[in-house]
Short mmCIF file of C-alpha atoms in Angstrom, two decimals:
data_model
loop_
_atom_site.label_atom_id
_atom_site.label_comp_id
_atom_site.label_asym_id
_atom_site.label_seq_id
_atom_site.Cartn_x
_atom_site.Cartn_y
_atom_site.Cartn_z
CA MET A 1 156.57 9.29 96.63
CA SER A 2 157.45 6.33 98.03
CA SER A 3 157.92 3.28 95.99
CA GLU A 4 157.50 0.81 99.07
CA PRO A 5 154.18 -1.36 98.48
CA ASP A 6 151.64 -0.43 101.26
CA SER A 7 150.14 -2.76 103.40
CA SER A 8 146.71 -1.66 103.05
CA ALA A 9 146.72 -2.34 99.06
CA PRO A 10 144.90 -5.36 97.89
CA LYS A 11 147.12 -7.86 96.58
CA THR A 12 146.01 -7.56 92.91
CA PRO A 13 148.24 -9.39 90.26
CA GLU A 14 150.29 -6.91 88.63
CA SER A 15 149.38 -8.47 84.99
CA THR A 16 145.49 -8.02 85.81
CA ALA A 17 144.60 -5.41 87.83
CA PRO A 18 145.88 -2.68 85.86
CA GLY A 19 143.46 -3.81 82.83
CA LEU A 20 140.65 -4.05 85.44
CA LEU A 21 141.39 -0.53 86.91
CA ARG A 22 141.48 1.05 83.19
CA SER A 23 138.63 -1.25 81.95
CA SER A 24 136.62 -0.26 85.04
CA GLY A 25 137.17 3.35 84.39
CA VAL A 26 135.91 3.16 80.68
CA VAL A 27 133.03 1.48 81.64
CA GLY A 28 132.28 3.59 84.70
CA VAL A 29 132.93 6.83 82.34
CA MET A 30 130.44 5.44 79.71
CA THR A 31 127.82 4.70 82.19
CA MET A 32 128.00 8.03 83.97
CA LEU A 33 127.47 9.76 80.56
CA SER A 34 124.12 7.20 80.41
CA ARG A 35 122.93 8.16 84.07
CA VAL A 36 123.42 11.65 83.73
CA LEU A 37 121.27 11.71 80.71
CA GLY A 38 119.01 9.35 82.60
CA LEU A 39 118.90 12.20 85.13
CA VAL A 40 117.91 14.64 82.32
CA ARG A 41 115.25 11.96 80.79
CA ASP A 42 113.66 11.73 84.50
CA MET A 43 113.59 15.62 84.74
CA VAL A 44 111.92 15.79 81.25
CA ILE A 45 109.40 13.18 82.53
CA ALA A 46 109.00 14.85 85.59
CA ARG A 47 108.30 18.34 83.88
CA TYR A 48 105.95 17.34 81.33
CA PHE A 49 103.93 14.39 83.40
CA GLY A 50 104.48 15.11 86.93
CA ALA A 51 103.53 12.58 89.90
CA GLY A 52 100.11 11.83 88.61
CA ALA A 53 98.20 9.01 87.27
CA GLY A 54 99.38 9.07 83.79
CA ALA A 55 103.15 8.94 85.18
CA ASP A 56 102.33 6.25 87.76
CA ALA A 57 100.86 4.27 84.54
CA PHE A 58 104.03 4.51 82.41
CA PHE A 59 106.29 3.96 85.38
CA VAL A 60 104.71 0.42 85.80
CA ALA A 61 104.29 -0.23 81.97
CA PHE A 62 108.08 0.42 81.63
CA LYS A 63 109.02 -1.33 85.02
CA ILE A 64 107.61 -4.82 83.80
CA PRO A 65 109.68 -5.36 80.74
CA ASN A 66 112.65 -3.32 82.19
CA PHE A 67 112.34 -5.76 85.19
CA LEU A 68 112.06 -8.68 83.20
CA ARG A 69 115.45 -7.23 81.41
CA ARG A 70 117.31 -6.93 84.10
CA LEU A 71 116.13 -10.69 85.35
CA PHE A 72 116.88 -12.21 82.17
CA ALA A 73 118.77 -10.38 79.89
CA GLU A 74 121.47 -8.33 82.21
CA GLY A 75 120.75 -10.92 85.19
CA ALA A 76 120.61 -14.28 84.30
CA PHE A 77 121.67 -14.71 80.97
CA SER A 78 125.00 -12.69 81.18
CA GLN A 79 125.64 -14.11 84.11
CA ALA A 80 125.24 -17.81 82.41
CA PHE A 81 126.51 -16.88 78.86
CA VAL A 82 129.74 -14.54 79.80
CA PRO A 83 131.49 -17.45 81.49
CA VAL A 84 130.41 -19.94 79.16
CA LEU A 85 131.73 -18.13 76.11
CA SER A 86 134.99 -17.10 77.98
CA SER A 87 135.48 -20.95 78.75
CA TYR A 88 135.15 -21.51 74.90
CA ARG A 89 137.34 -18.20 73.98
CA GLU A 90 140.05 -19.98 76.57
CA THR A 91 139.58 -23.59 75.32
CA GLN A 92 138.32 -24.02 71.83
CA ASP A 93 138.89 -22.55 68.40
CA ILE A 94 137.08 -19.80 66.54
CA SER A 95 134.94 -21.92 64.65
CA GLU A 96 133.48 -23.36 67.66
CA VAL A 97 133.14 -19.95 69.45
CA LYS A 98 131.08 -18.74 66.03
CA ARG A 99 128.95 -21.97 66.52
CA LEU A 100 128.29 -21.34 70.04
CA VAL A 101 127.30 -17.49 69.01
CA ASN A 102 124.76 -18.71 66.27
CA ALA A 103 122.94 -21.71 68.58
CA VAL A 104 122.45 -18.84 71.35
CA SER A 105 121.13 -16.42 69.06
CA GLY A 106 118.70 -18.52 67.39
CA SER A 107 117.74 -20.34 70.43
CA LEU A 108 117.48 -17.49 72.80
CA GLY A 109 115.70 -15.13 70.03
CA LEU A 110 112.83 -17.67 69.36
CA VAL A 111 112.08 -17.94 73.17
CA LEU A 112 112.00 -14.48 73.55
CA LEU A 113 109.78 -13.68 70.42
CA GLY A 114 107.16 -16.08 71.92
CA VAL A 115 107.27 -14.74 75.03
CA THR A 116 106.82 -11.31 74.01
CA LEU A 117 103.78 -12.17 71.62
CA VAL A 118 102.08 -13.74 74.65
CA ALA A 119 102.56 -10.91 76.93
CA MET A 120 101.35 -8.44 74.40
CA LEU A 121 98.27 -10.33 74.10
CA GLY A 122 97.71 -10.59 77.68
CA SER A 123 99.12 -7.39 78.94
CA PRO A 124 95.93 -6.57 80.77
CA VAL A 125 96.56 -10.26 83.06
CA LEU A 126 100.36 -8.61 83.34
CA THR A 127 98.71 -5.19 84.84
CA ALA A 128 96.48 -6.85 87.12
CA VAL A 129 99.59 -8.91 88.56
CA PHE A 130 102.14 -6.34 88.81
CA ALA A 131 100.04 -3.42 89.66
CA PRO A 132 96.87 -4.91 91.36
CA GLY A 133 95.88 -1.68 93.50
CA PHE A 134 95.09 -0.05 89.50
CA TYR A 135 92.58 -2.88 89.06
CA GLY A 136 89.85 -0.53 90.52
CA ASP A 137 90.93 2.70 88.46
CA ASP A 138 89.45 2.02 84.94
CA VAL A 139 91.55 4.64 83.23
CA LYS A 140 94.86 4.06 85.07
CA PHE A 141 94.55 0.58 84.63
CA ALA A 142 93.41 0.73 80.82
CA LEU A 143 96.32 2.83 79.94
CA THR A 144 98.78 0.97 81.87
CA SER A 145 97.78 -2.22 79.75
CA ASP A 146 97.59 -0.18 76.38
CA MET A 147 101.22 1.22 76.97
CA LEU A 148 102.55 -2.34 77.98
CA ARG A 149 101.92 -3.62 74.45
CA ILE A 150 104.20 -1.02 73.10
CA THR A 151 107.01 -1.24 75.82
CA PHE A 152 107.02 -5.07 76.29
CA PRO A 153 108.95 -5.60 72.89
CA TYR A 154 111.52 -3.70 74.52
CA LEU A 155 112.50 -7.16 76.42
CA LEU A 156 113.38 -8.83 73.05
CA LEU A 157 115.19 -6.20 71.69
CA ILE A 158 117.42 -5.41 74.81
CA SER A 159 117.62 -8.92 75.35
CA LEU A 160 119.24 -9.21 71.98
CA THR A 161 121.41 -6.22 72.83
CA ALA A 162 122.60 -7.80 76.04
CA PHE A 163 123.56 -10.75 74.13
CA ALA A 164 125.68 -8.89 71.83
CA GLY A 165 127.05 -6.85 74.56
CA GLY A 166 128.28 -10.03 76.27
CA ILE A 167 130.26 -10.73 73.40
CA LEU A 168 131.90 -7.71 73.19
CA ASN A 169 132.83 -7.74 77.10
CA SER A 170 134.08 -11.09 76.77
CA TYR A 171 136.38 -9.56 74.06
CA ASP A 172 137.02 -6.80 76.37
CA ARG A 173 135.47 -4.27 74.00
CA PHE A 174 133.99 -2.86 77.28
CA ALA A 175 132.97 0.86 75.89
CA VAL A 176 130.26 0.04 73.08
CA PRO A 177 128.07 -2.09 75.41
CA ALA A 178 128.61 0.53 78.19
CA PHE A 179 127.55 3.61 76.19
CA THR A 180 124.77 1.68 74.59
CA PRO A 181 121.87 2.88 77.22
CA VAL A 182 122.74 6.63 76.43
CA LEU A 183 120.52 5.64 73.08
CA LEU A 184 117.54 4.86 75.38
CA ASN A 185 117.85 8.16 77.30
CA LEU A 186 117.98 10.35 73.96
CA ALA A 187 115.04 8.14 72.58
CA MET A 188 112.84 9.03 75.61
CA ILE A 189 113.85 12.70 75.88
CA GLY A 190 112.84 13.29 72.18
CA ALA A 191 109.50 11.19 72.80
CA ALA A 192 108.92 13.58 75.62
CA ILE A 193 109.52 16.58 74.10
CA TRP A 194 108.46 16.28 70.23
CA LEU A 195 106.38 13.06 70.31
CA SER A 196 103.95 13.95 73.15
CA PRO A 197 102.59 17.16 72.12
CA VAL A 198 100.97 15.82 69.02
CA MET A 199 99.47 12.73 70.44
CA SER A 200 95.97 12.56 71.93
CA GLU A 201 97.18 10.89 75.15
CA PRO A 202 100.72 12.61 75.71
CA VAL A 203 102.17 10.11 78.04
CA MET A 204 101.91 7.32 75.36
CA ALA A 205 104.97 8.96 73.86
CA LEU A 206 107.20 7.91 76.53
CA ALA A 207 106.06 4.26 75.72
CA TRP A 208 106.64 4.70 71.76
CA GLY A 209 110.22 5.84 72.89
CA VAL A 210 110.95 2.99 74.97
CA PHE A 211 110.16 0.67 71.64
CA ILE A 212 112.29 2.87 69.44
CA ALA A 213 115.21 3.10 72.02
CA GLY A 214 115.09 -0.84 71.93
CA ALA A 215 116.05 -0.97 67.89
CA LEU A 216 118.49 1.57 68.01
CA GLN A 217 120.35 0.02 71.15
CA LEU A 218 120.36 -3.58 69.04
CA PHE A 219 121.53 -2.43 65.68
CA PHE A 220 123.79 0.29 67.35
CA GLN A 221 126.24 -3.01 68.25
CA LEU A 222 126.01 -5.17 65.33
CA PRO A 223 128.82 -3.39 63.19
CA PHE A 224 131.34 -4.01 66.01
CA LEU A 225 130.36 -7.68 66.26
CA MET A 226 131.08 -7.82 62.68
CA GLN A 227 134.55 -6.24 63.59
CA LEU A 228 134.79 -9.19 65.85
CA GLY A 229 133.93 -11.68 62.69
CA LEU A 230 131.22 -12.81 65.39
CA MET A 231 128.35 -11.64 63.70
CA PRO A 232 125.43 -14.04 64.65
CA ARG A 233 124.00 -16.22 62.00
CA PRO A 234 121.09 -17.58 64.12
CA LYS A 235 120.42 -21.15 64.23
CA VAL A 236 117.76 -22.82 66.60
CA ASP A 237 119.96 -25.50 68.40
CA TYR A 238 119.01 -26.51 71.83
CA ARG A 239 121.12 -29.69 71.59
CA HIS A 240 124.58 -27.72 71.29
CA GLU A 241 126.77 -28.32 74.23
CA GLY A 242 127.16 -24.59 75.14
CA VAL A 243 123.44 -23.75 74.94
CA ARG A 244 122.66 -26.64 77.36
CA ARG A 245 125.25 -25.56 79.66
CA ILE A 246 123.96 -21.59 79.54
CA LEU A 247 120.33 -22.85 80.32
CA LYS A 248 121.50 -24.87 83.12
CA LEU A 249 123.15 -22.03 84.62
CA MET A 250 120.29 -19.70 83.76
CA VAL A 251 117.46 -21.31 85.60
CA PRO A 252 118.80 -20.92 89.25
CA ALA A 253 120.73 -17.81 88.21
CA LEU A 254 117.53 -15.82 87.82
CA PHE A 255 117.06 -15.85 91.94
CA GLY A 256 120.88 -15.53 92.64
CA VAL A 257 121.57 -12.56 90.77
CA SER A 258 118.58 -10.47 90.61
CA VAL A 259 116.97 -10.71 94.05
CA SER A 260 117.26 -6.63 94.25
CA GLN A 261 115.39 -6.33 91.10
CA ILE A 262 112.48 -8.75 92.30
CA ASN A 263 112.29 -6.77 95.66
CA LEU A 264 112.06 -3.61 93.74
CA LEU A 265 109.10 -4.92 91.54
CA LEU A 266 107.70 -6.01 94.75
CA ASP A 267 107.72 -2.47 95.86
CA THR A 268 105.64 -1.32 93.00
CA VAL A 269 103.13 -4.23 93.55
CA LEU A 270 102.63 -2.88 97.07
CA ALA A 271 102.98 0.88 96.52
CA SER A 272 100.16 0.35 93.71
CA PHE A 273 97.76 -0.06 96.91
CA LEU A 274 98.94 3.25 98.32
CA GLN A 275 98.07 6.69 97.76
CA THR A 276 98.53 8.21 94.01
CA GLY A 277 102.15 9.29 93.62
CA SER A 278 103.63 6.67 95.85
CA VAL A 279 105.15 4.49 92.61
CA SER A 280 106.43 7.83 91.34
CA TRP A 281 108.10 8.69 94.43
CA LEU A 282 109.56 5.32 94.74
CA TYR A 283 110.70 5.47 91.03
CA TYR A 284 112.37 9.08 91.10
CA SER A 285 114.50 7.96 94.62
CA ASP A 286 115.48 4.54 93.09
CA ARG A 287 116.81 6.27 89.51
CA LEU A 288 119.17 8.59 91.99
CA SER A 289 120.28 5.67 94.14
CA GLU A 290 120.83 3.59 90.87
CA LEU A 291 123.34 6.41 89.72
CA PRO A 292 126.31 5.73 91.77
CA LEU A 293 125.33 1.76 91.79
CA GLY A 294 125.15 1.66 87.67
CA VAL A 295 128.28 3.87 87.66
CA PHE A 296 130.67 1.95 89.89
CA GLY A 297 129.15 -1.13 91.03
CA ILE A 298 127.71 -2.37 87.62
CA ALA A 299 130.78 -1.03 85.70
CA ILE A 300 133.09 -3.31 88.25
CA ALA A 301 131.11 -6.30 87.90
CA THR A 302 130.90 -5.95 84.07
CA VAL A 303 134.59 -6.30 83.81
CA ILE A 304 135.62 -8.50 86.76
CA LEU A 305 133.08 -11.32 85.37
CA PRO A 306 135.14 -12.15 82.04
CA SER A 307 138.37 -11.95 84.28
CA LEU A 308 136.92 -14.13 86.79
CA SER A 309 135.82 -16.83 84.43
CA ARG A 310 139.39 -16.90 82.56
CA LYS A 311 140.77 -17.19 85.69
CA HIS A 312 138.56 -20.10 86.90
CA ALA A 313 139.10 -22.08 83.88
CA ALA A 314 142.89 -21.42 83.65
CA ALA A 315 142.65 -22.72 87.75
CA SER A 316 144.02 -19.61 89.04
CA ALA A 317 142.59 -19.65 92.43
CA ASP A 318 145.30 -16.91 94.01
CA GLN A 319 144.29 -14.45 91.28
CA PHE A 320 140.44 -15.28 91.24
CA ALA A 321 140.53 -14.22 94.99
CA ALA A 322 142.81 -11.36 94.83
CA THR A 323 140.51 -10.01 91.80
CA LEU A 324 137.42 -10.32 94.10
CA ASP A 325 139.14 -8.59 96.94
CA TRP A 326 140.23 -5.70 94.66
CA ALA A 327 136.42 -5.39 93.52
CA VAL A 328 135.43 -5.35 97.29
CA ARG A 329 137.74 -2.24 98.02
CA ALA A 330 136.75 -0.22 95.20
CA VAL A 331 133.15 -0.63 95.95
CA LEU A 332 133.87 0.50 99.38
CA LEU A 333 136.04 3.34 98.33
CA ILE A 334 133.15 4.59 96.20
CA GLY A 335 129.91 3.43 97.45
CA LEU A 336 130.25 4.38 101.34
CA PRO A 337 130.72 8.11 100.46
CA ALA A 338 128.03 7.75 97.67
CA ALA A 339 125.58 6.60 100.23
CA LEU A 340 126.28 9.26 102.98
CA ALA A 341 126.10 11.91 100.30
CA LEU A 342 122.44 10.78 99.01
CA ALA A 343 121.21 10.28 102.77
CA LEU A 344 122.30 13.96 103.69
CA LEU A 345 121.15 15.68 100.26
CA ALA A 346 118.04 13.69 99.68
CA GLU A 347 115.92 16.60 99.61
CA PRO A 348 118.20 18.97 97.79
CA LEU A 349 118.83 16.49 94.91
CA ILE A 350 115.45 16.10 94.63
CA ALA A 351 114.50 19.25 94.50
CA THR A 352 117.39 19.93 92.13
CA LEU A 353 116.44 17.31 89.65
CA PHE A 354 112.77 17.02 90.03
CA HIS A 355 111.35 20.11 91.17
CA TYR A 356 109.94 21.43 87.96
CA GLY A 357 106.58 21.67 86.33
CA GLU A 358 103.91 19.31 87.84
CA VAL A 359 105.82 18.47 90.58
CA THR A 360 105.39 19.64 94.12
CA ASP A 361 107.04 20.51 97.20
CA ARG A 362 105.20 17.42 98.87
CA ASP A 363 106.49 15.28 95.83
CA VAL A 364 110.01 16.12 97.02
CA ALA A 365 109.42 15.50 100.58
CA MET A 366 108.07 12.34 99.86
CA SER A 367 110.58 11.01 97.20
CA ALA A 368 113.48 12.37 99.58
CA GLN A 369 112.08 9.80 102.32
CA SER A 370 112.30 6.62 100.04
CA LEU A 371 115.68 8.03 98.80
CA ARG A 372 117.31 8.06 102.12
CA ALA A 373 115.85 4.30 102.82
CA TYR A 374 117.32 3.21 99.67
CA SER A 375 120.73 4.90 100.48
CA ALA A 376 120.78 2.85 103.61
CA GLY A 377 121.25 -0.07 100.88
CA LEU A 378 122.98 1.28 98.48
CA LEU A 379 126.51 -0.22 99.66
CA ALA A 380 124.80 -3.79 100.00
CA PHE A 381 123.17 -3.19 96.42
CA MET A 382 126.79 -2.55 95.16
CA LEU A 383 128.58 -5.63 96.98
CA ILE A 384 126.00 -7.71 95.80
CA LYS A 385 126.89 -6.85 92.19
CA VAL A 386 130.74 -7.90 92.85
CA LEU A 387 130.01 -10.61 95.05
CA ALA A 388 127.88 -12.72 92.76
CA PRO A 389 130.25 -13.06 89.81
CA GLY A 390 132.33 -15.09 92.33
CA PHE A 391 130.02 -17.36 91.97
CA PHE A 392 128.74 -17.40 88.50
CA ALA A 393 132.33 -17.21 87.23
CA ARG A 394 132.89 -20.79 88.80
CA GLU A 395 129.70 -22.12 87.26
CA ASP A 396 128.06 -22.42 90.93
CA THR A 397 124.31 -21.34 90.73
CA ALA A 398 122.96 -23.73 93.58
CA THR A 399 124.48 -21.16 96.37
CA PRO A 400 123.03 -18.12 95.27
CA VAL A 401 119.59 -19.60 94.52
CA LYS A 402 119.59 -20.44 98.12
CA ILE A 403 120.67 -17.01 99.24
CA GLY A 404 118.04 -15.24 96.97
CA VAL A 405 115.39 -17.42 98.38
CA ILE A 406 116.39 -16.28 101.91
CA ALA A 407 116.59 -12.70 100.78
CA MET A 408 113.13 -12.50 99.11
CA VAL A 409 111.41 -14.38 101.93
CA ALA A 410 112.92 -11.65 104.48
CA ASN A 411 112.20 -8.86 101.88
CA MET A 412 108.35 -9.61 101.94
CA ALA A 413 108.41 -10.03 105.84
CA PHE A 414 110.24 -6.49 106.10
CA ASN A 415 107.40 -5.06 103.55
CA LEU A 416 104.87 -6.41 105.79
CA ALA A 417 106.48 -4.93 109.15
CA LEU A 418 107.27 -1.50 107.43
CA ILE A 419 104.36 -0.41 105.28
CA VAL A 420 101.98 0.74 107.52
CA PRO A 421 104.30 2.85 109.54
CA LEU A 422 106.47 4.03 107.03
CA ALA A 423 104.12 3.89 103.62
CA HIS A 424 106.42 3.92 100.73
CA ALA A 425 109.53 4.61 102.46
CA GLY A 426 109.00 1.28 104.50
CA LEU A 427 109.28 -0.68 100.98
CA ALA A 428 112.27 1.11 100.02
CA LEU A 429 113.88 0.47 103.51
CA ALA A 430 112.73 -3.27 103.54
CA THR A 431 114.41 -3.50 100.15
CA SER A 432 117.86 -2.12 101.70
CA LEU A 433 117.52 -4.29 104.75
CA SER A 434 116.94 -7.44 102.43
CA ALA A 435 119.75 -6.39 100.23
CA TRP A 436 122.19 -6.53 103.34
CA LEU A 437 121.06 -9.99 104.24
CA ASN A 438 122.09 -11.01 100.81
CA GLY A 439 125.36 -9.40 100.40
CA TYR A 440 126.34 -10.84 103.68
CA LEU A 441 125.30 -14.40 102.89
CA LEU A 442 126.98 -14.07 99.44
CA TRP A 443 130.39 -12.92 101.11
CA ARG A 444 130.01 -15.53 103.56
CA GLY A 445 129.65 -18.24 101.04
CA LEU A 446 132.38 -17.24 99.32
CA ARG A 447 134.86 -16.68 102.25
CA LYS A 448 133.73 -20.19 103.40
CA GLU A 449 134.41 -21.64 100.03
CA GLY A 450 137.83 -19.99 99.48
CA ALA A 451 137.02 -18.10 96.70
CA TRP A 452 137.47 -14.66 98.52
CA GLN A 453 140.61 -14.60 100.74
CA SER A 454 141.05 -11.43 102.68
CA GLN A 455 144.18 -9.88 101.43
CA PRO A 456 146.77 -7.89 103.95
CA GLY A 457 145.98 -4.31 104.63
CA TRP A 458 142.51 -4.40 105.61
CA PRO A 459 142.55 -2.50 108.86
CA VAL A 460 144.88 0.28 107.65
CA PHE A 461 142.40 0.86 104.45
CA LEU A 462 139.43 0.89 106.50
CA ALA A 463 140.87 3.56 108.99
CA ARG A 464 141.58 5.52 106.04
CA LEU A 465 138.23 5.06 104.47
CA LEU A 466 136.59 6.31 107.67
CA PHE A 467 138.94 9.39 107.92
CA ALA A 468 137.79 10.37 104.35
CA ASN A 469 134.20 9.50 104.85
CA ALA A 470 134.03 11.91 108.09
CA ALA A 471 135.79 14.94 106.11
CA LEU A 472 133.03 14.35 103.35
CA VAL A 473 130.19 14.24 105.99
CA ALA A 474 131.67 17.60 107.72
CA VAL A 475 131.91 19.50 104.62
CA ILE A 476 128.36 18.43 103.55
CA LEU A 477 126.73 19.38 106.85
CA TRP A 478 128.93 22.77 106.84
CA LEU A 479 127.82 23.97 103.32
CA LYS A 480 124.01 22.55 103.18
CA ALA A 481 121.26 25.27 103.27
CA PRO A 482 117.89 24.58 104.70
CA VAL A 483 115.45 22.54 103.00
CA ALA A 484 113.09 25.39 102.31
CA ASP A 485 115.74 27.63 100.72
CA TRP A 486 116.10 24.61 98.04
CA LEU A 487 112.28 24.43 97.28
CA ALA A 488 112.06 28.07 97.01
CA ALA A 489 115.34 28.71 94.76
CA GLY A 490 115.06 28.81 91.13
CA GLY A 491 116.60 25.91 88.68
CA LEU A 492 119.76 27.72 87.80
CA VAL A 493 120.22 28.49 91.37
CA ARG A 494 119.71 25.20 92.86
CA ALA A 495 121.97 23.79 89.99
CA ARG A 496 124.80 26.00 90.83
CA ASP A 497 124.44 25.47 95.02
CA MET A 498 124.25 21.50 94.18
CA ALA A 499 127.33 21.70 92.01
CA ILE A 500 129.26 23.59 94.72
CA LEU A 501 127.99 20.94 97.32
CA VAL A 502 128.98 17.88 95.13
CA GLY A 503 132.44 19.47 94.17
CA SER A 504 133.43 20.40 97.46
CA GLY A 505 132.24 16.97 98.86
CA VAL A 506 134.23 15.16 96.20
CA GLY A 507 137.40 17.55 96.61
CA VAL A 508 137.64 16.81 100.18
CA TYR A 509 136.95 13.32 100.16
CA PHE A 510 139.91 12.44 98.18
CA ILE A 511 142.06 15.07 99.41
CA ALA A 512 141.53 13.48 102.80
CA LEU A 513 142.04 10.03 101.13
CA ALA A 514 145.44 11.34 99.62
CA LEU A 515 146.34 12.82 103.32
CA ALA A 516 145.59 9.66 104.59
CA GLY A 517 148.12 7.74 102.27
CA VAL A 518 145.64 6.25 99.81
CA ARG A 519 147.39 6.56 96.43
CA VAL A 520 145.98 5.12 92.54
CA ARG A 521 148.92 2.61 92.90
CA HIS A 522 147.33 0.65 95.32
CA PHE A 523 144.34 -0.02 93.04
CA ARG A 524 146.54 -0.51 90.09
CA GLN A 525 148.99 -3.08 90.84
CA ARG A 526 151.46 -4.74 94.03
#
């Protein structure tokens, strides 16, 4: 193998890129485990509860705190907290870091406790706001409200979990926070299998599974904070300089980093007016599209944010730009083939994972429609995850806010234009279109400010990427059986055939990349 540097490789600093690649791999593996168990969880839910009224009610009751988790805990809070903590780590001694951790834990915990109590008392109001289409169905509306009282404390628990994970990530302990979501899936699987048979309303077991999972996730991370010597001693102190900086960054960051989640929630609101099953179809297809997003997009974003924050604090503009370029190339390398595979294998994937028990052939077909629509925006979703940290690491929240508002308005316009001709699939397509707008505006803003600078070798890199993806599409089309065969086959046959398809596609893709000249060292160092 030649030792000459390749002109298509991103100019990533040698001292940084190996750590990024290795850390992204660790997070990716842990997230893959979580996502696979998440699919198992959804298979169990589909088998036990199908796509009926009970499943629709639970998905709404789970989506509301889950949406707020992504919006606040893993969205605005993490994007505000990690840069400030990284700055303290870079410029202050350990006693000041501990004071920041104590002040944030106490201040954040008090606010979250108040929000949780109000939400539990007002669960019927939240149900009416987030699923207005349920209002005329007394059974579905009451069931959703009851489950929401059980699931909403998850927001408190998981936000504190995200706080603990932010500390660990800032100290390059990425594996523990990445593994933590596994506990959610295990708790919900256990609740569906063992708790639902003993409850008068079986689907309520899923709500209790969510609550139990929140507690497990939080307490799992505490011993690792003790190892770092950063176990919080909560103290309510809104005057602390670090807390004020975090709050200042958090408020506008709500839009800047979480537009895609807001768009997904708007989809749920509108889908509640459509025929029964629409919420579940969108949920199952969204879960599949989130597999590559979580394993690769979020993994890369998780790793680069502390790195970018430290580079900004150290005024290392060249390394900052090179790290962003590395992240964009890594996303393209994985996101493009993932999007193509989801589009081409929509029905086979849905059938293999969810066509059991109460899920019908029609449910498979409807879910496949929205999965294709989501796949059209998968690459944009992933790019948003790695471009947004380029702003937040520099404590710039104004620009993402403007971009977020533009994307949200565009999403609503797309929703109104597409919901009539395409129903639930139109909602998914609208989300994808607005994500592309969001991603483009983020990229343009970073480039205009000089935070992202194109490194040498892009034309060659794109040509290699095109060649490998053409090979992937060719092998999938060659091996893919008719949809009717997938629906008629048994579960084991479908799993075997899907394993062959996925294994062949992945193998051919990476062989084609190797033949085109792409090497691991291109993403490790210059």
